[in-house]
Amino acid sequence: MFEILLYIALFLITVAMFGLIYRVIKGPTTPDRVVALDALGITLVAVIAILSIILRTNAFLDIILLIGILAFIGTVAFSKYLEKGEVIENDSNL
Amino acid sequence: MAFQILLNFVLAFVWMFLKTSYTPATFIVGYFFGLLILFFFRGFFQTRFYLKRVYAIIRLVLIFIRELILSNLAVLRLVLKPKLDIRPGIFALPIELERDWEILLLSNLITLTPGTLVVDVSPDNKTLYVHAVDIDDLNDAVSSIKNSFEKAIMEVSR
Amino acid sequence: MTAIYEIIVMLFILSGTFLTLAATFGVIRLPDIYTRNHAASKATTLGAMLILLGAMFYFLFFEDHFNSRLVLAILFIFMTAPVSGHLIGRAAYNSGVKLWNKSVADELARDRKKMKQGKSI
């Protein structure tokens, strides 16, 4: 029963990820796509947590932290690019 | 605050040397007795007793968690409602907090409040621009921001 | 005893899954970027946090091993989710994405216009 429910949860999250991918492809503006990508990153974390329960291993748990950090940095870089047109600003008066 | 914590550590180490046992258990007991001594002599310090501040921080964290759960319920209600009859909009919210990290905490809290999301901060740090899903039933959100959140943050920072 | 533990873990994971689905539904259904941001930045956060809590309890109960990295991940997601929501909202506003046409108020645009006039005088 426990295993079956885990597989059902994994399936539902995959459906949710497909919905977010639909928004990434369609999204009328670029910020829409960034919102969907950010949510995709956090959903990926959830997928890995459920997978590591199904496989009964704790080898993947470090990846969770890594993907969380990468999703946040990606969002910050994207929104900075949208706002200023570049990610890392060069100080021209240096 | 930092000075009081340092004093507490020194008292704990003094207790460890007095007992001539260097285990973590002795350290904890010594820390507790040091806390008692600091509590009795709290009138002699310039600043207030630091456990009060710790208590304020814990209360702030609890408020954060409660707001997260409440706002999720609100989002669920918004998303699963069959008819989409919302009236979104951006409104200006004057704030009293001044320092940068206080405004950071407040805007994080507002983002976690049901139905509100900070869009921008004015250049003079006096106004937050908040996007609300439903601008009609905004009054209790604003009053809770004004009364409970700002007060809880001030309790920590003062 | 294991049955109770399994029910606790399952409760966390299923409620997290439900919240994630609701967030996706909101992102697809709501009309403009700002309201979508509401759904994405709140519901996904709590969903992922609940699933991670479920995984933490699973490893604590069944494998007798307390994984502190999961706690760190939960704290990190809890701290950064509002920040990224705020950043996307501000970037969208500054890059000129319009609000939904049924929006009722935009005091930010009004204040910006006022400030620009004040500068030109």
Coordinates of C-alpha atoms in Angstrom, one line a residue:
Chain A
M1 CA 0.0 0.0 0.0
F2 CA 2.8 2.4 1.0
E3 CA 4.7 1.7 -2.2
I4 CA 1.6 2.1 -4.4
L5 CA 0.8 5.5 -2.7
L6 CA 4.4 6.6 -3.3
Y7 CA 4.1 5.8 -7.0
I8 CA 0.8 7.6 -7.2
A9 CA 2.4 10.7 -5.6
L10 CA 5.3 10.5 -8.1
F11 CA 2.9 10.2 -11.0
L12 CA 0.9 13.2 -9.8
I13 CA 4.0 15.3 -9.4
T14 CA 5.0 14.4 -12.9
V15 CA 1.6 15.6 -14.2
A16 CA 2.2 18.8 -12.3
M17 CA 5.6 19.2 -14.0
F18 CA 4.1 18.7 -17.4
G19 CA 1.6 21.5 -16.6
L20 CA 4.5 23.8 -15.7
I21 CA 6.3 22.8 -18.9
Y22 CA 3.2 23.8 -20.8
R23 CA 3.4 27.3 -19.1
V24 CA 7.2 27.5 -20.0
I25 CA 6.5 26.8 -23.6
K26 CA 3.3 28.9 -24.0
G27 CA 3.8 31.7 -21.4
P28 CA 3.0 35.0 -23.2
T29 CA 5.9 36.9 -21.6
T30 CA 9.3 36.0 -20.4
P31 CA 8.6 36.5 -16.6
D32 CA 5.8 33.9 -16.9
R33 CA 8.4 31.4 -18.1
V34 CA 10.7 32.3 -15.3
V35 CA 8.0 31.8 -12.7
A36 CA 7.3 28.4 -14.2
L37 CA 11.0 27.5 -14.3
D38 CA 11.4 28.4 -10.7
A39 CA 8.4 26.2 -9.7
L40 CA 9.9 23.4 -11.8
G41 CA 13.1 23.5 -9.9
I42 CA 11.3 23.2 -6.6
T43 CA 9.1 20.4 -7.9
L44 CA 12.3 18.6 -9.0
V45 CA 13.4 18.7 -5.4
A46 CA 10.2 17.0 -4.4
V47 CA 10.6 14.3 -7.1
I48 CA 14.1 13.5 -5.8
A49 CA 12.8 13.2 -2.2
I50 CA 10.1 10.7 -3.2
L51 CA 12.5 8.8 -5.5
S52 CA 15.0 8.4 -2.6
I53 CA 12.2 7.0 -0.4
I54 CA 11.2 4.5 -3.2
L55 CA 14.8 3.4 -3.7
R56 CA 15.5 3.3 0.1
T57 CA 18.8 5.1 -0.3
N58 CA 20.1 8.4 1.2
A59 CA 22.6 8.9 -1.5
F60 CA 20.5 11.4 -3.3
L61 CA 19.7 13.7 -0.4
D62 CA 22.7 15.9 -1.0
I63 CA 21.4 16.6 -4.5
I64 CA 18.3 18.1 -3.0
L65 CA 20.2 20.9 -1.4
L66 CA 22.2 21.4 -4.6
I67 CA 19.2 21.7 -6.8
G68 CA 17.5 24.0 -4.3
I69 CA 20.5 26.4 -4.4
L70 CA 20.8 26.2 -8.2
A71 CA 17.1 26.9 -8.7
F72 CA 17.4 30.0 -6.5
I73 CA 20.5 31.3 -8.2
G74 CA 19.0 30.7 -11.6
T75 CA 15.9 32.7 -10.7
V76 CA 18.0 35.5 -9.3
A77 CA 20.1 35.6 -12.5
F78 CA 17.1 35.5 -14.8
S79 CA 15.3 38.3 -13.0
K80 CA 18.4 40.4 -12.9
Y81 CA 18.8 39.8 -16.6
L82 CA 15.2 40.8 -17.3
E83 CA 15.6 44.0 -15.3
K84 CA 19.0 45.3 -16.3
G85 CA 19.8 43.4 -19.5
E86 CA 23.0 41.8 -18.1
V87 CA 23.7 39.4 -15.2
I88 CA 27.0 40.6 -13.9
E89 CA 27.4 44.3 -14.0
N90 CA 30.8 45.7 -14.9
D91 CA 31.8 48.8 -13.1
S92 CA 33.1 51.0 -15.9
N93 CA 34.8 53.5 -13.6
L94 CA 37.1 51.0 -12.0
Chain B
M1 CA 23.3 41.2 23.5
A2 CA 26.6 39.8 22.3
F3 CA 28.3 40.8 25.5
Q4 CA 25.7 39.0 27.6
I5 CA 26.1 35.8 25.6
L6 CA 29.9 36.0 25.9
L7 CA 29.6 36.5 29.7
N8 CA 27.3 33.5 29.9
F9 CA 29.8 31.4 28.1
V10 CA 32.6 32.6 30.4
L11 CA 30.4 31.7 33.4
A12 CA 29.8 28.2 31.9
F13 CA 33.5 27.6 31.5
V14 CA 34.2 28.8 35.0
W15 CA 31.6 26.2 36.2
M16 CA 33.4 23.6 34.1
F17 CA 36.8 24.4 35.8
L18 CA 35.2 24.4 39.2
K19 CA 33.7 21.0 38.6
T20 CA 37.0 19.8 36.9
S21 CA 34.9 17.8 34.4
Y22 CA 34.9 18.8 30.8
T23 CA 31.9 17.1 29.3
P24 CA 29.1 18.8 27.3
A25 CA 26.6 18.0 30.1
T26 CA 28.6 20.1 32.6
F27 CA 28.8 22.9 30.1
I28 CA 25.0 22.9 29.7
V29 CA 24.5 22.9 33.5
G30 CA 27.0 25.7 33.8
Y31 CA 25.3 27.7 31.0
F32 CA 22.0 27.3 32.9
F33 CA 23.5 28.6 36.2
G34 CA 25.2 31.5 34.3
L35 CA 21.8 32.3 32.8
L36 CA 20.3 32.4 36.4
I37 CA 23.1 34.8 37.5
L38 CA 22.6 37.0 34.5
F39 CA 18.9 37.0 35.2
F40 CA 19.4 38.2 38.8
F41 CA 21.8 40.9 37.8
R42 CA 19.9 42.0 34.7
G43 CA 19.3 45.5 36.2
F44 CA 23.1 46.3 35.9
F45 CA 23.3 45.9 32.1
Q46 CA 22.8 48.7 29.6
T47 CA 20.7 46.6 27.3
R48 CA 17.8 44.3 28.2
F49 CA 18.1 40.7 29.2
Y50 CA 18.9 38.7 26.0
L51 CA 16.5 35.8 26.6
K52 CA 13.7 38.3 25.9
R53 CA 15.1 38.8 22.4
V54 CA 15.5 35.1 21.9
Y55 CA 11.8 34.7 22.8
A56 CA 10.9 37.5 20.3
I57 CA 12.9 35.7 17.6
I58 CA 11.1 32.4 18.3
R59 CA 7.7 34.1 18.1
L60 CA 8.7 35.7 14.8
V61 CA 9.5 32.3 13.3
L62 CA 6.2 30.9 14.6
I63 CA 4.4 33.8 12.9
F64 CA 6.3 33.0 9.7
I65 CA 5.1 29.4 9.7
R66 CA 1.5 30.2 10.6
E67 CA 1.3 32.7 7.7
L68 CA 2.8 30.2 5.3
I69 CA 0.1 27.7 6.1
L70 CA -2.7 30.3 6.0
S71 CA -1.6 31.7 2.7
N72 CA -1.5 28.2 1.2
L73 CA -5.1 27.7 2.2
A74 CA -6.0 31.0 0.6
V75 CA -4.2 30.1 -2.6
L76 CA -6.0 26.8 -2.7
R77 CA -9.4 28.6 -2.3
L78 CA -8.4 31.0 -5.0
V79 CA -7.3 28.3 -7.5
L80 CA -10.0 25.8 -6.9
K81 CA -12.9 28.3 -7.0
P82 CA -14.9 27.6 -10.2
K83 CA -15.5 31.2 -11.1
L84 CA -12.6 33.7 -11.3
D85 CA -14.1 36.8 -9.8
I86 CA -10.9 38.4 -8.3
R87 CA -10.0 42.1 -8.5
P88 CA -6.2 42.3 -8.3
G89 CA -4.2 45.5 -8.0
I90 CA -1.1 47.1 -6.6
F91 CA -1.4 49.3 -3.6
A92 CA 1.0 51.4 -1.6
L93 CA 1.7 50.5 2.1
P94 CA 3.5 53.1 4.3
I95 CA 5.9 51.4 6.8
E96 CA 7.6 52.6 9.9
L97 CA 10.6 50.3 10.0
E98 CA 13.9 51.9 8.8
R99 CA 16.8 49.6 8.7
D100 CA 17.3 47.4 5.6
W101 CA 17.1 44.0 7.2
E102 CA 13.9 44.9 9.0
I103 CA 12.4 45.8 5.7
L104 CA 13.7 42.6 4.2
L105 CA 12.0 40.6 7.0
L106 CA 8.8 42.5 6.7
S107 CA 8.6 42.1 2.9
N108 CA 9.3 38.4 3.2
L109 CA 6.5 38.2 5.8
I110 CA 4.1 40.1 3.5
T111 CA 4.9 37.8 0.6
L112 CA 3.9 34.9 2.8
T113 CA 0.7 36.6 4.0
P114 CA -2.5 35.3 2.2
G115 CA -3.1 37.1 -1.1
T116 CA -0.3 39.7 -1.0
L117 CA 3.1 39.9 -2.7
V118 CA 5.7 42.7 -2.5
V119 CA 6.5 44.2 -6.0
D120 CA 8.8 47.1 -5.1
V121 CA 10.2 49.2 -2.4
S122 CA 10.3 53.0 -2.8
P123 CA 13.8 54.6 -3.0
D124 CA 13.4 56.3 0.4
N125 CA 12.5 53.0 2.2
K126 CA 9.2 54.5 3.4
T127 CA 6.7 52.7 1.2
L128 CA 6.2 49.1 0.1
Y129 CA 4.2 48.4 -3.1
V130 CA 2.2 45.3 -2.6
H131 CA 0.3 43.3 -5.2
A132 CA -2.9 41.9 -3.8
V133 CA -5.1 39.3 -5.4
D134 CA -8.3 40.7 -4.0
I135 CA -8.1 44.3 -3.2
D136 CA -11.6 44.4 -1.6
D137 CA -11.0 42.3 1.5
L138 CA -7.7 43.8 2.1
N139 CA -8.4 45.6 5.3
D140 CA -7.7 42.8 7.7
A141 CA -4.5 41.9 5.8
V142 CA -3.3 45.5 6.2
S143 CA -4.2 45.7 9.8
S144 CA -2.5 42.4 10.6
I145 CA 0.6 43.7 8.8
K146 CA 0.5 46.9 10.7
N147 CA -0.3 45.5 14.1
S148 CA 1.3 42.1 14.5
F149 CA 4.1 41.9 12.0
E150 CA 5.7 45.3 12.4
K151 CA 5.4 45.0 16.2
A152 CA 7.0 41.5 16.2
I153 CA 9.9 42.7 14.1
M154 CA 10.4 45.8 16.2
E155 CA 10.4 43.5 19.3
V156 CA 13.4 41.7 17.8
S157 CA 15.3 44.7 16.5
R158 CA 14.9 47.1 19.4
Chain C
M1 CA 3.8 0.8 15.1
T2 CA 5.1 0.8 11.5
A3 CA 1.6 1.3 10.3
I4 CA 1.3 4.6 12.2
Y5 CA 4.7 5.7 11.0
E6 CA 3.7 4.9 7.4
I7 CA 0.5 6.9 7.8
I8 CA 2.4 9.9 9.1
V9 CA 4.9 9.9 6.2
M10 CA 2.2 9.3 3.7
L11 CA 0.1 12.2 5.1
F12 CA 3.0 14.6 4.6
I13 CA 3.8 13.4 1.1
L14 CA 0.2 13.3 -0.2
S15 CA -0.6 16.8 1.1
G16 CA 2.6 18.1 -0.4
T17 CA 1.7 16.5 -3.7
F18 CA -1.8 18.0 -3.6
L19 CA -0.3 21.4 -2.9
T20 CA 2.1 21.1 -5.8
L21 CA -0.8 20.1 -8.1
A22 CA -2.8 23.0 -6.9
A23 CA 0.1 25.4 -7.7
T24 CA 0.4 24.0 -11.2
F25 CA -3.3 24.4 -11.7
G26 CA -3.0 28.0 -10.5
V27 CA 0.0 28.7 -12.8
I28 CA -2.0 27.4 -15.8
R29 CA -5.3 29.0 -14.9
L30 CA -4.7 32.5 -13.4
P31 CA -4.8 35.4 -15.8
D32 CA -1.5 37.4 -15.5
I33 CA 2.0 37.0 -14.2
Y34 CA 1.4 38.6 -10.8
T35 CA -1.4 36.4 -9.8
R36 CA 0.5 33.4 -11.2
N37 CA 3.4 34.4 -9.0
H38 CA 1.1 34.2 -6.0
A39 CA 0.3 30.6 -6.7
A40 CA 3.8 29.5 -7.7
S41 CA 5.7 31.2 -4.9
K42 CA 3.5 30.1 -2.0
A43 CA 1.9 26.7 -2.8
T44 CA 5.0 25.1 -4.4
T45 CA 7.1 26.1 -1.4
L46 CA 4.9 24.5 1.2
G47 CA 4.4 21.5 -1.0
A48 CA 8.1 20.9 -1.4
M49 CA 8.7 21.5 2.3
L50 CA 6.0 19.0 3.3
I51 CA 7.4 16.3 0.9
L52 CA 10.9 16.9 2.3
L53 CA 9.6 16.6 5.9
G54 CA 7.9 13.4 4.9
A55 CA 11.2 12.1 3.5
M56 CA 13.0 13.2 6.7
F57 CA 10.5 11.3 8.9
Y58 CA 10.8 8.3 6.7
F59 CA 14.6 8.1 7.1
L60 CA 14.2 8.8 10.8
F61 CA 11.6 6.1 11.5
F62 CA 12.7 3.3 9.1
E63 CA 16.4 3.7 8.7
D64 CA 17.2 5.2 12.1
H65 CA 19.2 8.0 10.6
F66 CA 18.6 11.6 11.1
N67 CA 19.5 13.5 7.9
S68 CA 20.5 17.0 8.8
R69 CA 21.0 18.0 5.2
L70 CA 17.2 17.6 4.6
V71 CA 16.6 20.1 7.5
L72 CA 19.1 22.5 5.8
A73 CA 17.3 22.1 2.5
I74 CA 13.9 22.8 4.2
L75 CA 15.3 25.9 5.8
F76 CA 16.9 27.1 2.6
I77 CA 13.7 26.7 0.6
F78 CA 11.7 28.4 3.3
M79 CA 14.1 31.4 3.3
T80 CA 14.6 31.8 -0.5
A81 CA 11.1 31.3 -1.8
P82 CA 9.6 34.7 -0.9
V83 CA 12.8 36.4 -2.1
S84 CA 12.6 34.8 -5.5
G85 CA 8.9 35.6 -5.8
H86 CA 9.6 39.2 -5.0
L87 CA 12.5 39.3 -7.5
I88 CA 10.4 37.9 -10.3
G89 CA 7.6 40.3 -9.6
R90 CA 9.9 43.3 -9.6
A91 CA 11.6 42.2 -12.8
A92 CA 8.3 41.7 -14.5
Y93 CA 7.0 45.1 -13.4
N94 CA 10.2 46.9 -14.4
S95 CA 10.4 45.2 -17.8
G96 CA 7.0 46.5 -18.5
V97 CA 4.6 43.6 -18.2
K98 CA 1.1 44.9 -18.0
L99 CA -1.3 44.0 -15.2
W100 CA -4.4 42.0 -16.0
N101 CA -7.0 44.2 -17.7
K102 CA -9.5 43.7 -14.8
S103 CA -7.0 45.0 -12.2
V104 CA -8.5 47.8 -10.2
A105 CA -5.5 49.8 -8.9
D106 CA -1.9 50.5 -9.7
E107 CA -0.5 52.9 -7.1
L108 CA 3.1 52.1 -8.0
A109 CA 2.6 53.6 -11.5
R110 CA 0.9 56.6 -10.0
D111 CA 3.8 57.2 -7.6
R112 CA 6.4 56.7 -10.2
K113 CA 4.8 59.2 -12.5
K114 CA 4.6 61.7 -9.6
M115 CA 8.3 61.2 -8.9
K116 CA 9.3 61.7 -12.5
Q117 CA 7.3 65.0 -12.6
G118 CA 8.9 66.1 -9.4
K119 CA 12.4 65.5 -10.9
S120 CA 11.6 67.3 -14.1
I121 CA 10.5 70.4 -12.2

